Amino acid sequence: TLASAALEGASPADARAKLYWRLDRPAALSALGVPLLAHPDCRRFLARLMGESALPPSGLVLSAGFSVADGTLADVKIDLCAHCLPRSPRAWLRLLEECRHDFDLAPIGVGSGLLDGRCEVAFVGFGLDGMATRRLNLYLKPAATVH
């Protein structure tokens, strides 16, 4: 189910048209018709973040970016809903560090905000472009207040 569409870029030469969608039922990444989503790193990311946890299909947001200049597939991203995968702040930090290490990425540096309760993880995303360049996206939200 299409969730949203966007244009991203500073000029027509580097602009991407992005489509974001959610699944209405479980499906293998390789069955979605987007070759980059079937990359082993995408499967490793899902395995690392989900572990043995179940995730409703709606807790997964997939995206594909296409070059506006020539229509080729530029990149993909998998976002996982943190609300659907409840973890403590320490557990999220551990998982993020494991992902950073697994994919040789720079540290994220949000530990103090999570640990002191100023923010919570909303989504964690893994992106991959056609050159197999990886990125980890972390979406935070203000911490829920307790009354």
PDB file of C-alpha atoms in Angstrom:
ATOM      1  CA  THR A   1       0.000   0.000   0.000  1.00  0.00           C
ATOM      2  CA  LEU A   2       1.525   3.317  -1.061  1.00  0.00           C
ATOM      3  CA  ALA A   3       2.184   5.433   2.048  1.00  0.00           C
ATOM      4  CA  SER A   4       3.764   8.509   0.453  1.00  0.00           C
ATOM      5  CA  ALA A   5       5.820   9.883  -2.399  1.00  0.00           C
ATOM      6  CA  ALA A   6       8.520  12.532  -2.331  1.00  0.00           C
ATOM      7  CA  LEU A   7      11.117  14.327  -4.392  1.00  0.00           C
ATOM      8  CA  GLU A   8      14.588  14.660  -2.913  1.00  0.00           C
ATOM      9  CA  GLY A   9      17.625  16.480  -4.265  1.00  0.00           C
ATOM     10  CA  ALA A  10      19.175  19.865  -4.906  1.00  0.00           C
ATOM     11  CA  SER A  11      18.925  19.869  -8.710  1.00  0.00           C
ATOM     12  CA  PRO A  12      17.298  17.816 -11.489  1.00  0.00           C
ATOM     13  CA  ALA A  13      20.610  16.018 -12.046  1.00  0.00           C
ATOM     14  CA  ASP A  14      20.720  14.570  -8.518  1.00  0.00           C
ATOM     15  CA  ALA A  15      16.993  14.481  -7.741  1.00  0.00           C
ATOM     16  CA  ARG A  16      15.260  11.251  -6.780  1.00  0.00           C
ATOM     17  CA  ALA A  17      11.597  10.367  -6.864  1.00  0.00           C
ATOM     18  CA  LYS A  18      10.907   8.312  -3.748  1.00  0.00           C
ATOM     19  CA  LEU A  19       8.048   5.934  -3.114  1.00  0.00           C
ATOM     20  CA  TYR A  20       7.248   4.689   0.391  1.00  0.00           C
ATOM     21  CA  TRP A  21       4.941   1.745   0.989  1.00  0.00           C
ATOM     22  CA  ARG A  22       3.741  -0.669   3.645  1.00  0.00           C
ATOM     23  CA  LEU A  23       2.938  -4.325   3.184  1.00  0.00           C
ATOM     24  CA  ASP A  24      -0.588  -5.549   3.804  1.00  0.00           C
ATOM     25  CA  ARG A  25       0.668  -9.123   4.333  1.00  0.00           C
ATOM     26  CA  PRO A  26       4.057 -10.741   4.918  1.00  0.00           C
ATOM     27  CA  ALA A  27       6.255 -11.103   1.827  1.00  0.00           C
ATOM     28  CA  ALA A  28       9.843 -12.035   1.084  1.00  0.00           C
ATOM     29  CA  LEU A  29      12.017  -9.066   0.145  1.00  0.00           C
ATOM     30  CA  SER A  30      13.059 -10.944  -2.982  1.00  0.00           C
ATOM     31  CA  ALA A  31       9.406 -11.162  -4.087  1.00  0.00           C
ATOM     32  CA  LEU A  32       8.841  -7.392  -4.134  1.00  0.00           C
ATOM     33  CA  GLY A  33      10.381  -6.742  -7.557  1.00  0.00           C
ATOM     34  CA  VAL A  34      12.999  -4.298  -6.259  1.00  0.00           C
ATOM     35  CA  PRO A  35      16.391  -6.037  -6.626  1.00  0.00           C
ATOM     36  CA  LEU A  36      18.241  -3.943  -4.038  1.00  0.00           C
ATOM     37  CA  LEU A  37      15.764  -5.007  -1.340  1.00  0.00           C
ATOM     38  CA  ALA A  38      16.915  -8.604  -1.883  1.00  0.00           C
ATOM     39  CA  HIS A  39      20.545  -7.632  -1.097  1.00  0.00           C
ATOM     40  CA  PRO A  40      22.025  -9.739   1.739  1.00  0.00           C
ATOM     41  CA  ASP A  41      22.685  -6.596   3.809  1.00  0.00           C
ATOM     42  CA  CYS A  42      18.951  -5.834   3.891  1.00  0.00           C
ATOM     43  CA  ARG A  43      18.240  -9.320   5.188  1.00  0.00           C
ATOM     44  CA  ARG A  44      21.068  -9.004   7.752  1.00  0.00           C
ATOM     45  CA  PHE A  45      19.618  -5.707   8.978  1.00  0.00           C
ATOM     46  CA  LEU A  46      16.167  -7.229   9.466  1.00  0.00           C
ATOM     47  CA  ALA A  47      17.622 -10.268  11.207  1.00  0.00           C
ATOM     48  CA  ARG A  48      19.704  -8.082  13.541  1.00  0.00           C
ATOM     49  CA  LEU A  49      16.913  -5.685  14.482  1.00  0.00           C
ATOM     50  CA  MET A  50      14.030  -8.109  14.655  1.00  0.00           C
ATOM     51  CA  GLY A  51      15.785 -11.122  16.146  1.00  0.00           C
ATOM     52  CA  GLU A  52      13.022 -13.541  17.108  1.00  0.00           C
ATOM     53  CA  SER A  53      10.413 -10.762  17.420  1.00  0.00           C
ATOM     54  CA  ALA A  54       7.302 -10.745  15.303  1.00  0.00           C
ATOM     55  CA  LEU A  55       6.550  -7.562  13.402  1.00  0.00           C
ATOM     56  CA  PRO A  56       3.167  -6.790  11.866  1.00  0.00           C
ATOM     57  CA  PRO A  57       3.486  -5.987   8.144  1.00  0.00           C
ATOM     58  CA  SER A  58       2.337  -2.424   8.884  1.00  0.00           C
ATOM     59  CA  GLY A  59       5.408  -1.967  11.133  1.00  0.00           C
ATOM     60  CA  LEU A  60       7.661  -2.098   8.101  1.00  0.00           C
ATOM     61  CA  VAL A  61       7.981   0.862   5.732  1.00  0.00           C
ATOM     62  CA  LEU A  62       9.851   0.196   2.502  1.00  0.00           C
ATOM     63  CA  SER A  63      11.069   2.800   0.054  1.00  0.00           C
ATOM     64  CA  ALA A  64      12.709   2.982  -3.323  1.00  0.00           C
ATOM     65  CA  GLY A  65      14.307   6.049  -4.874  1.00  0.00           C
ATOM     66  CA  PHE A  66      14.545   6.530  -8.620  1.00  0.00           C
ATOM     67  CA  SER A  67      16.737   8.968 -10.524  1.00  0.00           C
ATOM     68  CA  VAL A  68      14.577  11.763 -11.921  1.00  0.00           C
ATOM     69  CA  ALA A  69      17.106  12.200 -14.734  1.00  0.00           C
ATOM     70  CA  ASP A  70      16.938   8.649 -16.119  1.00  0.00           C
ATOM     71  CA  GLY A  71      14.447   6.626 -14.055  1.00  0.00           C
ATOM     72  CA  THR A  72      16.978   4.080 -12.753  1.00  0.00           C
ATOM     73  CA  LEU A  73      16.711   2.644  -9.268  1.00  0.00           C
ATOM     74  CA  ALA A  74      19.003   4.755  -7.064  1.00  0.00           C
ATOM     75  CA  ASP A  75      18.462   3.374  -3.574  1.00  0.00           C
ATOM     76  CA  VAL A  76      16.209   1.521  -1.168  1.00  0.00           C
ATOM     77  CA  LYS A  77      15.446   1.814   2.514  1.00  0.00           C
ATOM     78  CA  ILE A  78      13.776  -0.361   5.115  1.00  0.00           C
ATOM     79  CA  ASP A  79      12.303   1.381   8.157  1.00  0.00           C
ATOM     80  CA  LEU A  80      11.193  -0.593  11.205  1.00  0.00           C
ATOM     81  CA  CYS A  81       8.676   0.820  13.664  1.00  0.00           C
ATOM     82  CA  ALA A  82      10.232   0.880  17.130  1.00  0.00           C
ATOM     83  CA  HIS A  83       6.789   0.905  18.756  1.00  0.00           C
ATOM     84  CA  CYS A  84       6.150  -2.467  17.076  1.00  0.00           C
ATOM     85  CA  LEU A  85       9.503  -3.773  18.403  1.00  0.00           C
ATOM     86  CA  PRO A  86       9.478  -2.529  22.000  1.00  0.00           C
ATOM     87  CA  ARG A  87      12.899  -2.392  23.617  1.00  0.00           C
ATOM     88  CA  SER A  88      14.481  -0.525  26.490  1.00  0.00           C
ATOM     89  CA  PRO A  89      16.738   2.430  25.668  1.00  0.00           C
ATOM     90  CA  ARG A  90      19.789   0.301  26.560  1.00  0.00           C
ATOM     91  CA  ALA A  91      18.619  -2.499  24.268  1.00  0.00           C
ATOM     92  CA  TRP A  92      18.141  -0.018  21.397  1.00  0.00           C
ATOM     93  CA  LEU A  93      21.609   1.393  21.961  1.00  0.00           C
ATOM     94  CA  ARG A  94      23.084  -2.101  21.953  1.00  0.00           C
ATOM     95  CA  LEU A  95      21.282  -2.970  18.702  1.00  0.00           C
ATOM     96  CA  LEU A  96      22.325   0.281  17.049  1.00  0.00           C
ATOM     97  CA  GLU A  97      25.939  -0.326  18.035  1.00  0.00           C
ATOM     98  CA  GLU A  98      25.762  -3.879  16.661  1.00  0.00           C
ATOM     99  CA  CYS A  99      24.360  -2.547  13.375  1.00  0.00           C
ATOM    100  CA  ARG A 100      27.014   0.135  13.239  1.00  0.00           C
ATOM    101  CA  HIS A 101      29.665  -2.520  13.697  1.00  0.00           C
ATOM    102  CA  ASP A 102      28.038  -5.044  11.296  1.00  0.00           C
ATOM    103  CA  PHE A 103      27.881  -2.511   8.473  1.00  0.00           C
ATOM    104  CA  ASP A 104      31.026  -0.487   9.287  1.00  0.00           C
ATOM    105  CA  LEU A 105      29.171   2.789   9.880  1.00  0.00           C
ATOM    106  CA  ALA A 106      29.963   5.870  11.942  1.00  0.00           C
ATOM    107  CA  PRO A 107      28.678   6.096  15.535  1.00  0.00           C
ATOM    108  CA  ILE A 108      25.256   7.677  15.914  1.00  0.00           C
ATOM    109  CA  GLY A 109      25.817   9.462  19.243  1.00  0.00           C
ATOM    110  CA  VAL A 110      22.337   9.533  20.763  1.00  0.00           C
ATOM    111  CA  GLY A 111      23.065   7.523  23.892  1.00  0.00           C
ATOM    112  CA  SER A 112      22.610  10.269  26.446  1.00  0.00           C
ATOM    113  CA  GLY A 113      19.264  11.395  25.006  1.00  0.00           C
ATOM    114  CA  LEU A 114      17.875   7.868  25.064  1.00  0.00           C
ATOM    115  CA  LEU A 115      19.286   6.924  28.445  1.00  0.00           C
ATOM    116  CA  ASP A 116      18.122  10.045  30.253  1.00  0.00           C
ATOM    117  CA  GLY A 117      14.636   9.751  28.767  1.00  0.00           C
ATOM    118  CA  ARG A 118      14.597  12.902  26.631  1.00  0.00           C
ATOM    119  CA  CYS A 119      13.771  10.953  23.479  1.00  0.00           C
ATOM    120  CA  GLU A 120      12.643   7.557  22.236  1.00  0.00           C
ATOM    121  CA  VAL A 121      13.336   5.591  19.090  1.00  0.00           C
ATOM    122  CA  ALA A 122      10.479   5.960  16.594  1.00  0.00           C
ATOM    123  CA  PHE A 123      11.951   4.158  13.565  1.00  0.00           C
ATOM    124  CA  VAL A 124      15.266   2.600  12.618  1.00  0.00           C
ATOM    125  CA  GLY A 125      16.075   2.484   8.931  1.00  0.00           C
ATOM    126  CA  PHE A 126      18.678   0.820   6.761  1.00  0.00           C
ATOM    127  CA  GLY A 127      19.441   2.263   3.355  1.00  0.00           C
ATOM    128  CA  LEU A 128      21.423   0.882   0.460  1.00  0.00           C
ATOM    129  CA  ASP A 129      22.276   2.473  -2.868  1.00  0.00           C
ATOM    130  CA  GLY A 130      23.281   0.916  -6.174  1.00  0.00           C
ATOM    131  CA  MET A 131      26.971   1.031  -5.206  1.00  0.00           C
ATOM    132  CA  ALA A 132      26.138  -0.961  -2.033  1.00  0.00           C
ATOM    133  CA  THR A 133      26.835   2.102   0.134  1.00  0.00           C
ATOM    134  CA  ARG A 134      25.015   1.550   3.413  1.00  0.00           C
ATOM    135  CA  ARG A 135      23.429   3.995   5.789  1.00  0.00           C
ATOM    136  CA  LEU A 136      21.622   3.704   9.080  1.00  0.00           C
ATOM    137  CA  ASN A 137      18.771   6.125   9.731  1.00  0.00           C
ATOM    138  CA  LEU A 138      17.495   6.743  13.231  1.00  0.00           C
ATOM    139  CA  TYR A 139      14.243   8.595  13.780  1.00  0.00           C
ATOM    140  CA  LEU A 140      13.634   9.911  17.285  1.00  0.00           C
ATOM    141  CA  LYS A 141      10.597  11.366  18.957  1.00  0.00           C
ATOM    142  CA  PRO A 142      10.181  13.232  22.234  1.00  0.00           C
ATOM    143  CA  ALA A 143       9.852  10.861  25.134  1.00  0.00           C
ATOM    144  CA  ALA A 144       6.347  10.123  26.268  1.00  0.00           C
ATOM    145  CA  THR A 145       5.599  11.919  29.494  1.00  0.00           C
ATOM    146  CA  VAL A 146       4.246  10.008  32.433  1.00  0.00           C
ATOM    147  CA  HIS A 147       1.555  11.708  34.530  1.00  0.00           C
TER     148      HIS A 147
END
